[in-house]
Structures are given as structure tokens and as C-alpha cells.
C-alpha positions as a Python dict, from the first residue, in 0.01 Angstrom:
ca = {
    (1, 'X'): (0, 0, 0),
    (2, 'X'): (-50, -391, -58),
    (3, 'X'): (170, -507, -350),
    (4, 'X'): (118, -735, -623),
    (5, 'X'): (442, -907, -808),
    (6, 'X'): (509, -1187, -1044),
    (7, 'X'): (800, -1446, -1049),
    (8, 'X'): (923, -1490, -1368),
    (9, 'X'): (1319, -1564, -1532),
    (10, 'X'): (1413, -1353, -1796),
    (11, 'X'): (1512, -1665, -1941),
    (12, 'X'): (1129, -1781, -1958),
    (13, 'X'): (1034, -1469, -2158),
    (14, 'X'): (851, -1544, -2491),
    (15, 'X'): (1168, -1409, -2711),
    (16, 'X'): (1237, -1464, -3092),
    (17, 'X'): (1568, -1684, -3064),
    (18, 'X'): (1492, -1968, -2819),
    (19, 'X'): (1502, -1781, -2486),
    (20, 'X'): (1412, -1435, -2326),
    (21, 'X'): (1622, -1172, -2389),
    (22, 'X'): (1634, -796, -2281),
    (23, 'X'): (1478, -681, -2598),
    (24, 'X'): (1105, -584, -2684),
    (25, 'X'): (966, -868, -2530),
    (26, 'X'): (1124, -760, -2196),
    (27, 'X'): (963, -422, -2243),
    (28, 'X'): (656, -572, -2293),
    (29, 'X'): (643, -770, -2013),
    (30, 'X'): (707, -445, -1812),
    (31, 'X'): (412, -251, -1986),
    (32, 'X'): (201, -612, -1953),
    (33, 'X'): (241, -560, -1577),
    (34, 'X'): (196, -186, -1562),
    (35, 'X'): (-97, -196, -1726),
    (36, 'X'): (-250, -472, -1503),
    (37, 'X'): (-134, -329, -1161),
    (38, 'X'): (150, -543, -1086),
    (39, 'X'): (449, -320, -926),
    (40, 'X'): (722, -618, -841),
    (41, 'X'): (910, -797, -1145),
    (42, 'X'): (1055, -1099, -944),
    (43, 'X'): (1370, -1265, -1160),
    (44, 'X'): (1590, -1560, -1105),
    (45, 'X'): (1966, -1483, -1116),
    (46, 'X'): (2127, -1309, -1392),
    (47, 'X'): (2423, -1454, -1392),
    (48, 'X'): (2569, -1722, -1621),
    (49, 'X'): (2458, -2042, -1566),
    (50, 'X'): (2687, -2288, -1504),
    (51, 'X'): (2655, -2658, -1382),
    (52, 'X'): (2330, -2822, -1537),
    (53, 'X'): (2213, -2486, -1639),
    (54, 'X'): (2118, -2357, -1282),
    (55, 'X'): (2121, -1974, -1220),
    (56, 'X'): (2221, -2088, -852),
    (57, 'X'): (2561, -2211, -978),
    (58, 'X'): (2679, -1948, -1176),
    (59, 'X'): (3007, -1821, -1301),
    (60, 'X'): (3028, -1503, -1192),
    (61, 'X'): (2843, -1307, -886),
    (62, 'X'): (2846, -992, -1117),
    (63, 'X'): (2888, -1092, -1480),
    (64, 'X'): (2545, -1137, -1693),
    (65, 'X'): (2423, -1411, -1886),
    (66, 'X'): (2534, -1310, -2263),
    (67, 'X'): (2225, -1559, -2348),
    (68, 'X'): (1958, -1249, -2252),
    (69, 'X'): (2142, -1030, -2485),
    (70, 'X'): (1884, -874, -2796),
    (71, 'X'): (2002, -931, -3084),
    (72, 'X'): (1736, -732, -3204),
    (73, 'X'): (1877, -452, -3020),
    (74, 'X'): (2241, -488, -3147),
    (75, 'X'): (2098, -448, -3472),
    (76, 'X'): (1928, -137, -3360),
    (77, 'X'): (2256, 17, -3309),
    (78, 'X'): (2415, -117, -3563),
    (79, 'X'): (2638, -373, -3473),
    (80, 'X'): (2449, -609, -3683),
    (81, 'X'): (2343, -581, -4046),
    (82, 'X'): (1990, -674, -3935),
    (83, 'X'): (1835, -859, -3672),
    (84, 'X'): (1883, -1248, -3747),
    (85, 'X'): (1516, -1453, -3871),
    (86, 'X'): (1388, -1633, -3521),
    (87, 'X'): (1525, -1943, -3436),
    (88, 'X'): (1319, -2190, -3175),
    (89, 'X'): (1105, -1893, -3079),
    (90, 'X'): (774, -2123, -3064),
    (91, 'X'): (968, -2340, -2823),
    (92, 'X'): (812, -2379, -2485),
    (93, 'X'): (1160, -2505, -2391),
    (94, 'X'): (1545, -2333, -2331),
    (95, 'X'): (1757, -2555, -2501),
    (96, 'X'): (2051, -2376, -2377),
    (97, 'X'): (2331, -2557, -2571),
    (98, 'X'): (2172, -2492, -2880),
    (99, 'X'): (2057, -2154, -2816),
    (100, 'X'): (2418, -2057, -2701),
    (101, 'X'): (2582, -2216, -3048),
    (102, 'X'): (2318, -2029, -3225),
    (103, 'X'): (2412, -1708, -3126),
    (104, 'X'): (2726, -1701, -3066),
    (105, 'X'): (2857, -1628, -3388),
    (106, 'X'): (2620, -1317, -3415),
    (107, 'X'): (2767, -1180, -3115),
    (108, 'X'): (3112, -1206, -3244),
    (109, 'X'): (3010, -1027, -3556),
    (110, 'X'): (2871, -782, -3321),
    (111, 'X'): (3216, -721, -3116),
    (112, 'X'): (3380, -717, -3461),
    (113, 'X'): (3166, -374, -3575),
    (114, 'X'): (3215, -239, -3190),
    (115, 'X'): (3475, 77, -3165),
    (116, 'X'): (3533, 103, -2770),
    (117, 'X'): (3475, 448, -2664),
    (118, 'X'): (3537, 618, -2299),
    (119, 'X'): (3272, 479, -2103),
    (120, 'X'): (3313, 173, -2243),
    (121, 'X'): (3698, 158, -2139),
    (122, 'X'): (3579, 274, -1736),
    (123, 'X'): (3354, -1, -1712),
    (124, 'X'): (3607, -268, -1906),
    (125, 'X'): (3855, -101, -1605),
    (126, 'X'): (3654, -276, -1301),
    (127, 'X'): (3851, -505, -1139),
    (128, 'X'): (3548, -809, -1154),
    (129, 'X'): (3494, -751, -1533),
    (130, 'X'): (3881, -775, -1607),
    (131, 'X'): (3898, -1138, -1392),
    (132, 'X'): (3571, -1291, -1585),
    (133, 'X'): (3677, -1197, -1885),
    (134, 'X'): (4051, -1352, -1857),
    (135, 'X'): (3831, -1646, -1643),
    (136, 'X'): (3596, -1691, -1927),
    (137, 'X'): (3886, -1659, -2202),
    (138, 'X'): (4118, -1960, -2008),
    (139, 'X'): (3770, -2163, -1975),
    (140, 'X'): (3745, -2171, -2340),
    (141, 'X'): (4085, -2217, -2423),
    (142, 'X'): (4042, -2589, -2159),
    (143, 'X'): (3722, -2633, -2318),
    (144, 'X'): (3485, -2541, -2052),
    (145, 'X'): (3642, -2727, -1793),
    (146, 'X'): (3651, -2644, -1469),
    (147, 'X'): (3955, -2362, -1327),
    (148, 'X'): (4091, -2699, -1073),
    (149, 'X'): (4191, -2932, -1430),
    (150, 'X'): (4414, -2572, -1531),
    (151, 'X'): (4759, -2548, -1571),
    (152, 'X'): (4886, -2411, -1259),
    (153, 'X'): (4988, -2066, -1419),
    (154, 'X'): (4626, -2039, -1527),
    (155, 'X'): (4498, -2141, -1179),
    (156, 'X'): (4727, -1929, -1000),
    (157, 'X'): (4675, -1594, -1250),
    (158, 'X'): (4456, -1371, -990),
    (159, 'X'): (4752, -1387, -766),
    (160, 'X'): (5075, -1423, -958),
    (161, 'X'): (4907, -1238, -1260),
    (162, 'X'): (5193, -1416, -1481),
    (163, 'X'): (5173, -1577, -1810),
    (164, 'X'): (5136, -1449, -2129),
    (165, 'X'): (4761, -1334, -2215),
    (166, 'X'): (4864, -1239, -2579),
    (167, 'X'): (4738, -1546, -2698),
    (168, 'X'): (4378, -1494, -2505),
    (169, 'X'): (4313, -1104, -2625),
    (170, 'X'): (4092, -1141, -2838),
    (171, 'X'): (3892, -1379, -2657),
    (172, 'X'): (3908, -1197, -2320),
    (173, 'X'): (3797, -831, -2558),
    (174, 'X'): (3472, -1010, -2605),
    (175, 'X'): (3391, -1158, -2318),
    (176, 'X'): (3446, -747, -2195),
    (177, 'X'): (3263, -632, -2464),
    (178, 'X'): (2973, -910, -2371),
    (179, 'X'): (2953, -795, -2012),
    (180, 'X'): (2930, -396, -2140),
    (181, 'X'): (2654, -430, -2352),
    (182, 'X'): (2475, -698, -2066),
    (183, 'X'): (2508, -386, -1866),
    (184, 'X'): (2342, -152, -2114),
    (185, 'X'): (2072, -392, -2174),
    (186, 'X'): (1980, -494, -1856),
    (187, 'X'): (1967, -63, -1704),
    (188, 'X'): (1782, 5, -2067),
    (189, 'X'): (1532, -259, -1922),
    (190, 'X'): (1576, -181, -1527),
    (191, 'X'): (1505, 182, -1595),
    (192, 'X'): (1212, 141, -1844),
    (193, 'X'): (1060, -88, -1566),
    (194, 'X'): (1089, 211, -1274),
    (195, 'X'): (933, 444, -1511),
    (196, 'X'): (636, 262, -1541),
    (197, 'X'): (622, 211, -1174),
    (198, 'X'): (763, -177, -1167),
    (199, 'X'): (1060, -224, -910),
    (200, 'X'): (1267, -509, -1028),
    (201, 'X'): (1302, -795, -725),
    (202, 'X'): (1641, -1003, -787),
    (203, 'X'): (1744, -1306, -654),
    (204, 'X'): (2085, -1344, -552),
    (205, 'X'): (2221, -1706, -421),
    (206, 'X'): (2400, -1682, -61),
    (207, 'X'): (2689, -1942, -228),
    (208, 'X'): (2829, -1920, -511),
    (209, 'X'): (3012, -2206, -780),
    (210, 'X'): (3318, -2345, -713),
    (211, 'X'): (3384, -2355, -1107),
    (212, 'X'): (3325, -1928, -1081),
    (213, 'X'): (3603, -1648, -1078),
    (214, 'X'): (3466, -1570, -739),
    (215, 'X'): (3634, -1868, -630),
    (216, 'X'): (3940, -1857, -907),
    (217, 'X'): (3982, -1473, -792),
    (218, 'X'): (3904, -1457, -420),
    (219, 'X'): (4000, -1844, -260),
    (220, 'X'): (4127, -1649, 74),
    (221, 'X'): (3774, -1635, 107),
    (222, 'X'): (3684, -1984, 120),
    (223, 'X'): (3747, -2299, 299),
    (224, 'X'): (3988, -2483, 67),
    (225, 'X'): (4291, -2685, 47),
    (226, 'X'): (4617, -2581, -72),
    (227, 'X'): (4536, -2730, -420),
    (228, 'X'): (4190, -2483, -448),
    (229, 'X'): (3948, -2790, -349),
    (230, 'X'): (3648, -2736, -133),
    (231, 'X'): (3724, -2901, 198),
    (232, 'X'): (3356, -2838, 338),
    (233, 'X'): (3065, -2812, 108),
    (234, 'X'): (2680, -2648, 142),
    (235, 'X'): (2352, -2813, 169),
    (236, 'X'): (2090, -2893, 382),
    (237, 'X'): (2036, -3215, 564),
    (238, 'X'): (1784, -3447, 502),
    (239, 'X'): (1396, -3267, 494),
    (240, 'X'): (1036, -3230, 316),
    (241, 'X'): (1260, -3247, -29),
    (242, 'X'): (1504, -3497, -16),
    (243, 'X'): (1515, -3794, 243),
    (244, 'X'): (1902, -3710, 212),
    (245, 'X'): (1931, -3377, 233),
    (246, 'X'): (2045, -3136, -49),
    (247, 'X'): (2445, -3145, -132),
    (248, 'X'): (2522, -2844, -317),
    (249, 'X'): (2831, -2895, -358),
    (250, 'X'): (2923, -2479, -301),
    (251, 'X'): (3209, -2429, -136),
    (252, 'X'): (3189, -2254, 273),
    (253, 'X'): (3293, -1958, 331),
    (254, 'X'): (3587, -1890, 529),
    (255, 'X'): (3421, -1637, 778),
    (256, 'X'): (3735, -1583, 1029),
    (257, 'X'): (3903, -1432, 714),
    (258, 'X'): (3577, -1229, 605),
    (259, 'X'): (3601, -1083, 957),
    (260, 'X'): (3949, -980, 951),
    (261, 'X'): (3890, -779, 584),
    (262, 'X'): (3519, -642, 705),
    (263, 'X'): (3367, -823, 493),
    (264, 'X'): (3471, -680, 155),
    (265, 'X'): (3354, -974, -40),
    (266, 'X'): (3004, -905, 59),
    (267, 'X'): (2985, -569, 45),
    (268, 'X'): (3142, -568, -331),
    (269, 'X'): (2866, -847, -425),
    (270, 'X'): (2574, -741, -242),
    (271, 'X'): (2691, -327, -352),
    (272, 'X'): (2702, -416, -711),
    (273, 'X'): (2395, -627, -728),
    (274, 'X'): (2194, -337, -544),
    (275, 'X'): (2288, -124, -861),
    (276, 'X'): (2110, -408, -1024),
    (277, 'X'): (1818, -437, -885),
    (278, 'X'): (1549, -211, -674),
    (279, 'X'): (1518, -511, -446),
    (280, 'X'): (1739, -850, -339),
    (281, 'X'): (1623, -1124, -219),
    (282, 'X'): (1910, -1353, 12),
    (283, 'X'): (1853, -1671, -106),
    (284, 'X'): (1885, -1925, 210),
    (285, 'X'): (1927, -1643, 418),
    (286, 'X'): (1945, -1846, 716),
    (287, 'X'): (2317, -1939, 636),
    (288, 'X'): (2371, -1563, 758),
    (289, 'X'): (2222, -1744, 1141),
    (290, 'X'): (2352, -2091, 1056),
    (291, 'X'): (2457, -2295, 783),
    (292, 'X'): (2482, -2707, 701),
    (293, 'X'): (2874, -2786, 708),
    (294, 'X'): (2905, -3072, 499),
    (295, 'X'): (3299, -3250, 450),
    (296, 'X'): (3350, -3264, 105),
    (297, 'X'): (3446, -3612, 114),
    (298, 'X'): (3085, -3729, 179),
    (299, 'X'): (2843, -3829, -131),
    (300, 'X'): (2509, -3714, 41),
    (301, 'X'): (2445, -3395, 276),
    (302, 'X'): (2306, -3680, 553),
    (303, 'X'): (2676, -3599, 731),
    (304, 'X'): (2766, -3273, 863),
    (305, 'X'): (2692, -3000, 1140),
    (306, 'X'): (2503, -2650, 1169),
    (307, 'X'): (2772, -2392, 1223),
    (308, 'X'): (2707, -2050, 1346),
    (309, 'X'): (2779, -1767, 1130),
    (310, 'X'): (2876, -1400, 1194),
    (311, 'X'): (2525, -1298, 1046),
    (312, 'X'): (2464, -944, 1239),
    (313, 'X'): (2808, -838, 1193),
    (314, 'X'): (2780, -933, 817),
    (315, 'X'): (2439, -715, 765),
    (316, 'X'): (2581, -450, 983),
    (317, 'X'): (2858, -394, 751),
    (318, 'X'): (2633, -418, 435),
    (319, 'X'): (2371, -183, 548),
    (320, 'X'): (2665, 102, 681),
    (321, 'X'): (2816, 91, 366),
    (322, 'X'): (2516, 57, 108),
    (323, 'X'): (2292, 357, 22),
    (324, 'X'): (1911, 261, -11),
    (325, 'X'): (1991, -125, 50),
    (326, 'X'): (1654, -298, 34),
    (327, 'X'): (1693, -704, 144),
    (328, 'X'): (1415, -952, 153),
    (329, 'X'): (1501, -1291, 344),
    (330, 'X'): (1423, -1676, 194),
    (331, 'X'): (1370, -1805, 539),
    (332, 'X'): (1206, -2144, 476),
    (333, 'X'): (1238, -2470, 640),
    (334, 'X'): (1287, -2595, 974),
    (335, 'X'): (1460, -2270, 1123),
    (336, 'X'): (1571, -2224, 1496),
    (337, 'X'): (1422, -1924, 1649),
    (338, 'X'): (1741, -1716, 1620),
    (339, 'X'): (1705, -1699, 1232),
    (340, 'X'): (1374, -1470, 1241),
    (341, 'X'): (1534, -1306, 1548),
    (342, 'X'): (1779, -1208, 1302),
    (343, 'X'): (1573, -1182, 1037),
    (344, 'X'): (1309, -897, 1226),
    (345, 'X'): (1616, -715, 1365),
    (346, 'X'): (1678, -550, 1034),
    (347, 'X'): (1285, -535, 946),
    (348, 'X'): (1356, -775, 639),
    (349, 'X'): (1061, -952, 520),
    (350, 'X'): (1018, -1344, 503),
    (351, 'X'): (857, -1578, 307),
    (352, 'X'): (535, -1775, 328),
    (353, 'X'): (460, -2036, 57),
    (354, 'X'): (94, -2119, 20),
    (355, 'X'): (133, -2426, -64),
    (356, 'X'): (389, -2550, 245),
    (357, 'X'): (116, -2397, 470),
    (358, 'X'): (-198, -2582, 353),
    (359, 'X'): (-231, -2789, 677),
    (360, 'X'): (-457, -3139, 447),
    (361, 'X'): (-377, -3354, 707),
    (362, 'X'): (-644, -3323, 995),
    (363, 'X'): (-1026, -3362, 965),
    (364, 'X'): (-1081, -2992, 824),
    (365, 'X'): (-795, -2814, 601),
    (366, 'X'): (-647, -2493, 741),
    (367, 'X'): (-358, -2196, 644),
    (368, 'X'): (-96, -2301, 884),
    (369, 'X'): (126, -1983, 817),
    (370, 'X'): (123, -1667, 985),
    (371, 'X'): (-61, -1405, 821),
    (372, 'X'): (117, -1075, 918),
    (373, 'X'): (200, -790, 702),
    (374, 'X'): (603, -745, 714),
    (375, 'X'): (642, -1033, 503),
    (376, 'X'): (589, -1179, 109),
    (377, 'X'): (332, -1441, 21),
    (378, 'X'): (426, -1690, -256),
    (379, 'X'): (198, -1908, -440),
    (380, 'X'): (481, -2109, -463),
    (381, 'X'): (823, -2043, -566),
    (382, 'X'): (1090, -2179, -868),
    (383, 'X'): (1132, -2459, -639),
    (384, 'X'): (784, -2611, -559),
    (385, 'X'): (566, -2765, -806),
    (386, 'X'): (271, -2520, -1004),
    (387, 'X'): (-47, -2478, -789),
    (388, 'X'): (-223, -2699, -1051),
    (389, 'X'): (90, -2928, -1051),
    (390, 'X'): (39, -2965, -643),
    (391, 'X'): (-322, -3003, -632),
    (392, 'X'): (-288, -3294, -900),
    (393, 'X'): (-97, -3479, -662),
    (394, 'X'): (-309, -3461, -328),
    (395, 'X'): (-526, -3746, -304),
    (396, 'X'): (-914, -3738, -287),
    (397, 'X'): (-997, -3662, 62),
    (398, 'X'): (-707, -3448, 15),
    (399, 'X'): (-873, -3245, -271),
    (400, 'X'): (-1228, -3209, -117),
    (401, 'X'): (-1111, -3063, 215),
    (402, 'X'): (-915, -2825, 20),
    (403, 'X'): (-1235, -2731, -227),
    (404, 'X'): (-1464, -2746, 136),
    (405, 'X'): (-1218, -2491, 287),
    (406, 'X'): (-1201, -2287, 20),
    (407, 'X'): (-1560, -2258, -16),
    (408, 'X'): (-1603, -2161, 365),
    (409, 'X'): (-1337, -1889, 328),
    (410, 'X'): (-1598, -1763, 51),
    (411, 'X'): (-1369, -1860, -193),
    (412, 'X'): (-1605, -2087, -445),
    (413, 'X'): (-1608, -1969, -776),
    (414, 'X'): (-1362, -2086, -1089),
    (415, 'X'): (-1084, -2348, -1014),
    (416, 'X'): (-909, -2417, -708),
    (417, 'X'): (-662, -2255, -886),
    (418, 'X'): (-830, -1945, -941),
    (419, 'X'): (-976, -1982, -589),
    (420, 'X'): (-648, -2040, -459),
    (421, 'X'): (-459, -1723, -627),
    (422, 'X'): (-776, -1477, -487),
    (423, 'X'): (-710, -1636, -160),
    (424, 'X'): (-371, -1538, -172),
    (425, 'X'): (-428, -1154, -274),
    (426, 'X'): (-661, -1172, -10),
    (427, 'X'): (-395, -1186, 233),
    (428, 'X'): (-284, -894, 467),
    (429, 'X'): (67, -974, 347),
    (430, 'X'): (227, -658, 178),
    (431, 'X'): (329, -793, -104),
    (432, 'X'): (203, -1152, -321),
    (433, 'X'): (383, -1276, -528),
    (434, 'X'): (222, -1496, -805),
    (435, 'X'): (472, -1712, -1037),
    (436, 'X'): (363, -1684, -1396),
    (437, 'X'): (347, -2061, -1411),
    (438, 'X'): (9, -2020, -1178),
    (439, 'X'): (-208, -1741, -1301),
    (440, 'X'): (-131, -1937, -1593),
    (441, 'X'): (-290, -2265, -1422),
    (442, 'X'): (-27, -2467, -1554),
    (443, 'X'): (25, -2853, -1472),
    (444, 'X'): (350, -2948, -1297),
    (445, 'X'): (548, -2995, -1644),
    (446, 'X'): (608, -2582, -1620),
    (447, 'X'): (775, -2607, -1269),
    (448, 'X'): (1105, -2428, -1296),
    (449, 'X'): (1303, -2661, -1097),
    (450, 'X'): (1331, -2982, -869),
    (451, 'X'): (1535, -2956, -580),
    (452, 'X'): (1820, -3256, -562),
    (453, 'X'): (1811, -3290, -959),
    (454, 'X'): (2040, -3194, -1180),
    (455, 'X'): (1979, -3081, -1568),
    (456, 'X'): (1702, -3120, -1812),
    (457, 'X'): (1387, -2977, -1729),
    (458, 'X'): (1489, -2797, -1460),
    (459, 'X'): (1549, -2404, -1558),
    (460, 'X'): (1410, -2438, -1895),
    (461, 'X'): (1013, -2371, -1945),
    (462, 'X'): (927, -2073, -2060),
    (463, 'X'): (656, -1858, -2290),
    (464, 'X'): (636, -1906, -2623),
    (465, 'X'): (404, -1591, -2618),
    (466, 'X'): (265, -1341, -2461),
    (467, 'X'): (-133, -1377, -2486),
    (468, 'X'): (-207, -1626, -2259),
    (469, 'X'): (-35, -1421, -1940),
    (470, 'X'): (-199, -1106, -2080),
    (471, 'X'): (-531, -1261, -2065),
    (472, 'X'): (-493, -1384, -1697),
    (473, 'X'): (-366, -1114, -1570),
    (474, 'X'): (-676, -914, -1706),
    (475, 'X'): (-861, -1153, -1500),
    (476, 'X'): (-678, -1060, -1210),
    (477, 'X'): (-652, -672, -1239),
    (478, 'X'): (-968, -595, -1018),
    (479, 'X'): (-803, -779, -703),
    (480, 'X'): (-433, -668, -805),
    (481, 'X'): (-578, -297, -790),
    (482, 'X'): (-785, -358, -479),
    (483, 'X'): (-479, -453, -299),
    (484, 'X'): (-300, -106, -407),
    (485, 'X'): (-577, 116, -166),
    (486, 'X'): (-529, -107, 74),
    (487, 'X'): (-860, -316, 95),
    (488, 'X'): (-858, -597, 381),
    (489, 'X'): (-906, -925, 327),
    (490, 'X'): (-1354, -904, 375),
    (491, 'X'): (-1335, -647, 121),
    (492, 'X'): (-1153, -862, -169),
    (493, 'X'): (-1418, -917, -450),
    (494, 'X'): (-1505, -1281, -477),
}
């Protein structure tokens, strides 16, 4: 069975308090696509954000985002007299700052009316909830600045686990009691989305922050110096986005030591996020092959040198030790063969953005990308520009191959949007995936992100309501469903 999915953030749900949240309006999202054919949810990372509000350099490789919790639904069960009047919930924007101050204070009232019970003690009795929640509680107490400016007793806690925490209880009780009902949320949501036949595809980043407890908690497992500094940073060198490259600024990994401990870092992340999610998808999965070594001392990601990393010994481990594990790879770019060797060893499927493969240049326009089955076709993805957004920007000749092409591939009704997104679920490719942003046919100011940018807009468009998506996706339901029995490409209705 060909699959249809759609990429959206919960963070870009239409929601009454200024962002999406895992209330009703997750739920009905999840009916939205059930009752249109969709059967793949794709999300951005859960986690909390962290540096200019990207899910990609978050605080925590298990912890969720208290910013999705319903405060409708903690009224529901009582922790709050009633559910709070909306705030910002027209906005077509996250403002995260101000969504964040906004509800805070109703979430504290909400921890003040909780009574802990059993379950709630097992889960408060992980080992990763207990370090976020003393991380979060010292990050307050320094004013949100990074775990390096500490004092060294704070710095050194995971180890020495010295100091008093007296002072930080009640703090580090609600950042607990956050994380719990995240977790309640998120599996009310996860399971309501399985029952109506909609597996949840989540995105989890193959680095993670240097300002996270990952780092705080684990630094045997990363490249630093004796003061907790990154002495080699991530990126990629200089390509189609940045003439520079990309400095992420992520610390490396210290393989030789993942090696030695069999890799327990990544089968704790990669184990907990599969209870997450019915699908992951390895962002930059080609850092499993090879990844960009940049010193830490250099401003741009122009210096540095492909290392090789211990990729089939990594996946080996993960797959032994993880029932049901289902990976996807992001394997774009300029990859050496060895990365899809790697990749089709383990039967993972790739990636293949439309609009990276729209060959404009020569005298007629052509799909430069493979079209095989064992892999996903995007649209585009959070990182790309909207359809609309991209087609804007091509020049005139540009535009009328395109249109010309289109037409010949009997593609010549609606806009080249529209023309473009029934290409696409025309595709042999087992599953499409359509970001919201372009069934929508929205211009480029609803892209989710720019690569090499840092803060406002990136990570903040999102729905103000529902209608608009519901009445696209209607006009999409015929070819959705025709893809579910399995109709080739000739048989698509046009």
C-alpha cells in the first residue's frame, strides 16, 4: 500500500493560547487526516527548544516541550479551576517568549493542585527525568544561562552529585511534574492517532545542544575539554545553502568511548524515542557514514574534515536491542556512495525532495531523482522554501519549462502548485509526504525554517485554524485514497 503523510509541528497547530498544544485541536488534526486518507502524521522534534527557538537544539533528547501542554486538558482533570480565555490564538505566529510567560503561571497552579500517586513516582524515578529536572531547576536559578557559566558544583552535579538541592525542590518537583503530564499528553494523543489508523513519524536530530543535560549528564560521550567545551563542532561545509557551509555549533561525539560502552547512549535515546513515536526519522543520517569535523575555534564550517564513523556497528546495536524499531534516513546532499550503501543495508528508506530534483536548467525541465519505491517523497521539507514560495523565485524561462513539463506529464489543470502536489502522489514512492504549508499553497513567508539563520521567523508559522487545511485536503482525498489500492502512476486521476 502507497502512503500518504503530512509534515506538520505540533507547534504549528491552530491552538487557543498562541501555539499547538496536545489538546482538542491535536485530536482534530488526527480525525482531519483520518477522514481524508492520510495515514503518516510527520512532526518536528518534541523536545524543548533551546537556542533561537530551534527543535534541532534542544535541551533534552527525552524531555517534552511543556509549551504543547493543554491547558484545556489540565482543566479537564482538574488541576485547573477552568480552562484559561485564549490568548494569541488568531496568531499566525509562535511568539514563544510570550507564549511561555503566559502560561507559565497556569502550570504552576496546576502542579500546586497535583497529589503524586504511584505511577507518577516510577516515571519521576527514571534516571533522564531526575537529571532534566535538577538541569532545568539550576538553569533557572542562573537565569537561563548556559550549564558552562555554572558554578563548578552545579556543572560537576551528574558526577559528584554534591551540593545541596534543598534550595531547588520545588523547582526541580515541577519541572518532574511537567515532564509526567508531557508524557500523558503526548500517548493520550499518540494512541488516539493509531486508533484511527495514523502512525505518528518523529524527527529526531543526530546531535544534540551543547547547552542540554545530554551534554551536562553524559560529557564522556563527547569530544570536550577538561573545562566541558566543545573542542570539535558539527556542520556541513560549504553547499546549495550556504556558500560557507552550515556551523552548528553541536558538539562531536566521542565514538572510541561509544564503542567501548556499546553504545548505550544511543540505544537509551533512540529506545525511548521509539516509545514515542511509530516511526523515526535520523535526521542527517549520513553522520552515521561520515560526518563534517569542524575545530571549534573556527567562525564558519569552510574548515574542517569528513571523519568516518562507526555507522553499522551503531545500527547493529540499535536494531538487536530495540523491539519493532522502524528508522527512516535524511540522506540529502552531496553523499559518497557508502552512505546509501549503508543506508539500503538495513532497508531504511531515503528521501527525495521534489523540489531539489526539478532539473530547470537545460532546454526542457525534467525529475532528476530516482523514482523507486523503498523510499519517501517530499514536496519539500521544514528546511526548503513552500512550493509556491520556490516557484516565485524561478525566473521566466524558468517558470514556463516547468508549466510545459508539467503539462506533458498530463499534469495541466489548477496551479503549478496543485499540478505539482498530484505529480508527487503520482509517484511510485511508498509513501509522500506533503508539508501543510503546500496543500495549503502558501507563499514563502510560511516556510518553517532557513538553514544558516538563527531566530525570528524561523520555527514559528503556524494555523490559526483549521478550515483552510480541511478544505484542501478534501481536494486531495480522491488521489490520497487512490494511492492506498495501490494505483500506478497512469492510473492517478488528473
Amino acid at each position: 500500500m502507497k502512503e500518504t503523510g503530512i509534515l506538520m509541528a505540533v507547534s504549528s497547530l491552530p491552538a487557543p493560547y498562541g501555539a499547538g498544544d496536545l489538546g482538542r485541536s491535536a485530536m482534530a488534526w488526527v480525525d482531519l487526516l483520518a477522514q481524508n486518507g492520510v495515514t503518516i502524521w510527520q512532526i518536528l522534534p518534541l523536545s524543548p527548544t533551546g537556542y533561537g527557538n530551534s527543535p534541532y537544539q534542544p535541551y533534552s533528547s527525552f524531555a517534552g516541550d511543556e509549551l504543547y501542554l493543554s491547558l484545556e486538558t489540565l482543566a479537564a482533570e482538574g488541576l485547573l479551576p477552568h480552562a484559561p480565555e485564549p490568548f494569541r490564538a488568531d496568531s499566525t505566529r509562535v511568539a514563544y517568549d510570550a507564549v511561555r510567560a503566559w502560561k507559565e503561571p497556569f502550570l504552576r497552579q496546576a502542579y500546586g493542585r497535583f497529589s503524586p500517586d504511584a505511577d507518577f513516582e516510577a516515571f519521576a524515578a527514571q534516571d533522564w527525568v531526575r537529571s532534566y529536572a535538577v538541569f532545568r531547576a539550576f538553569k533557572k536559578a542562573n537565569g537561563g544561562q548556559c550549564w558552562l557559566t555554572w558554578e563548578p558544583w552545579q556543572r560537576d552535579w551528574p558526577a559528584a552529585q554534591g551540593g545541596d538541592l534543598a534550595p531547588y525542590a520545588e523547582e526541580i518537583g515541577f519541572q518532574t511534574f511537567l515532564q509526567y503530564m508531557f508524557a500523558r499528553q503526548w500517548q493520550t494523543v499518540h494512541a488516539y492517532a493509531n486508533e484511527k489508523g495514523v502512525r505518528i513519524l518523529g524527527d529526531v536530530p543526530f546531535y544534540v545542544g551543547v547547552d542540554s543535560v545530554d551534554v551536562w549528564a553524559g560529557r564522556e560521550n563527547f569530544l570536550l575539554d577538561a573545562d566541558g567545551h566543545p573542542t570539535f563542532i558539527a556542520g556541513v561545509p560549504p553547499d546549495y545553502f550556504s556558500e560557507t557551509g552550515q556551523r552548528w555549533g553541536n558538539p562531536i561525539y566521542d565514538w572510541a568511548h561509544m564503542e567501548q560502552d556499546g553504545f548505550r547512549f544511543w540505544k537509551e535515546r533512540i529506545g525511548y524515542n521509539q516509545t514515542l513515536f511509530d516511526i523515526i526519522r535520523i535526521d542527517h543520517f549520513r553522520a552515521f557514514d561520515t560526518f563534517w569535523k569542524i575545530p571549534a575555534s573556527c567562525p564558519t564550517a569552510v574548515e574542517g574534515e569528513w571523519i568516518e564513523a562507526p555507522g553499522y556497528a551503531v545500527l547493529d546495536a540499535l536494531y538487536a536491542t530495540i523491539e519493532g524499531l522502524t528508522l527512516a534516513a535524511e540522506d540529502l546532499g552531496d553523499l559518497r556512495p557508502e552512505v546509501l550503501t549503508l543506508r539500503d543495508h538495513y532497508r531504511l528508506k531515503g528521501m527525495k525532495v521534489l523540489e531539489f530534483t526539478l532539473d530547470l536548467s537545460g532546454r526542457y525541465a525534467r525529475d532528476g531523482g530516482a523514482r523507486r519505491a523503498n523510499q519517501i517523497l517530499y514536496t519539500g521539507t521544514h528546511d526548503n522554501d513552500t512550493l509556491y514560495g520556490w516557484y516565485a523565485s524561478l525566473r521566466t524561462a524558468e517558470r514556463r519549462k516547468l508549466r510545459r513539463w508539467l503539462r506533458r506529464q498530463g499534469f495541466a489543470n489548477g496551479t503549478v502548485t496543485d499540478r505539482l502536489l498530484a505529480y508527487a502522489l503520482s509517484d511510485p514512492s511508498e509513501w509522500v509526504i506533503l508539508p501543510v504549508q503546500d496543500i495549503l499553497g502558501l507563499s514563502g513567508w510560511a516556510r518553517m525554517n532557513l538553514p544558516s539563520t538563527v531566530g525570528s521567523p524561523n520555527w514559528e508559522w503556524r494555523l490559526a485554524d483549521q478550515t483552510a487545511a480541511a478544505h484542501a485536503l478534501r481536494r486531495l482525498r480522491a488521489q490520497i485514497l487512490h494511492r492506498r489500492t495501490d494505483g500506478t502512476a497512469e492510473e492517478v486521476e488528473r
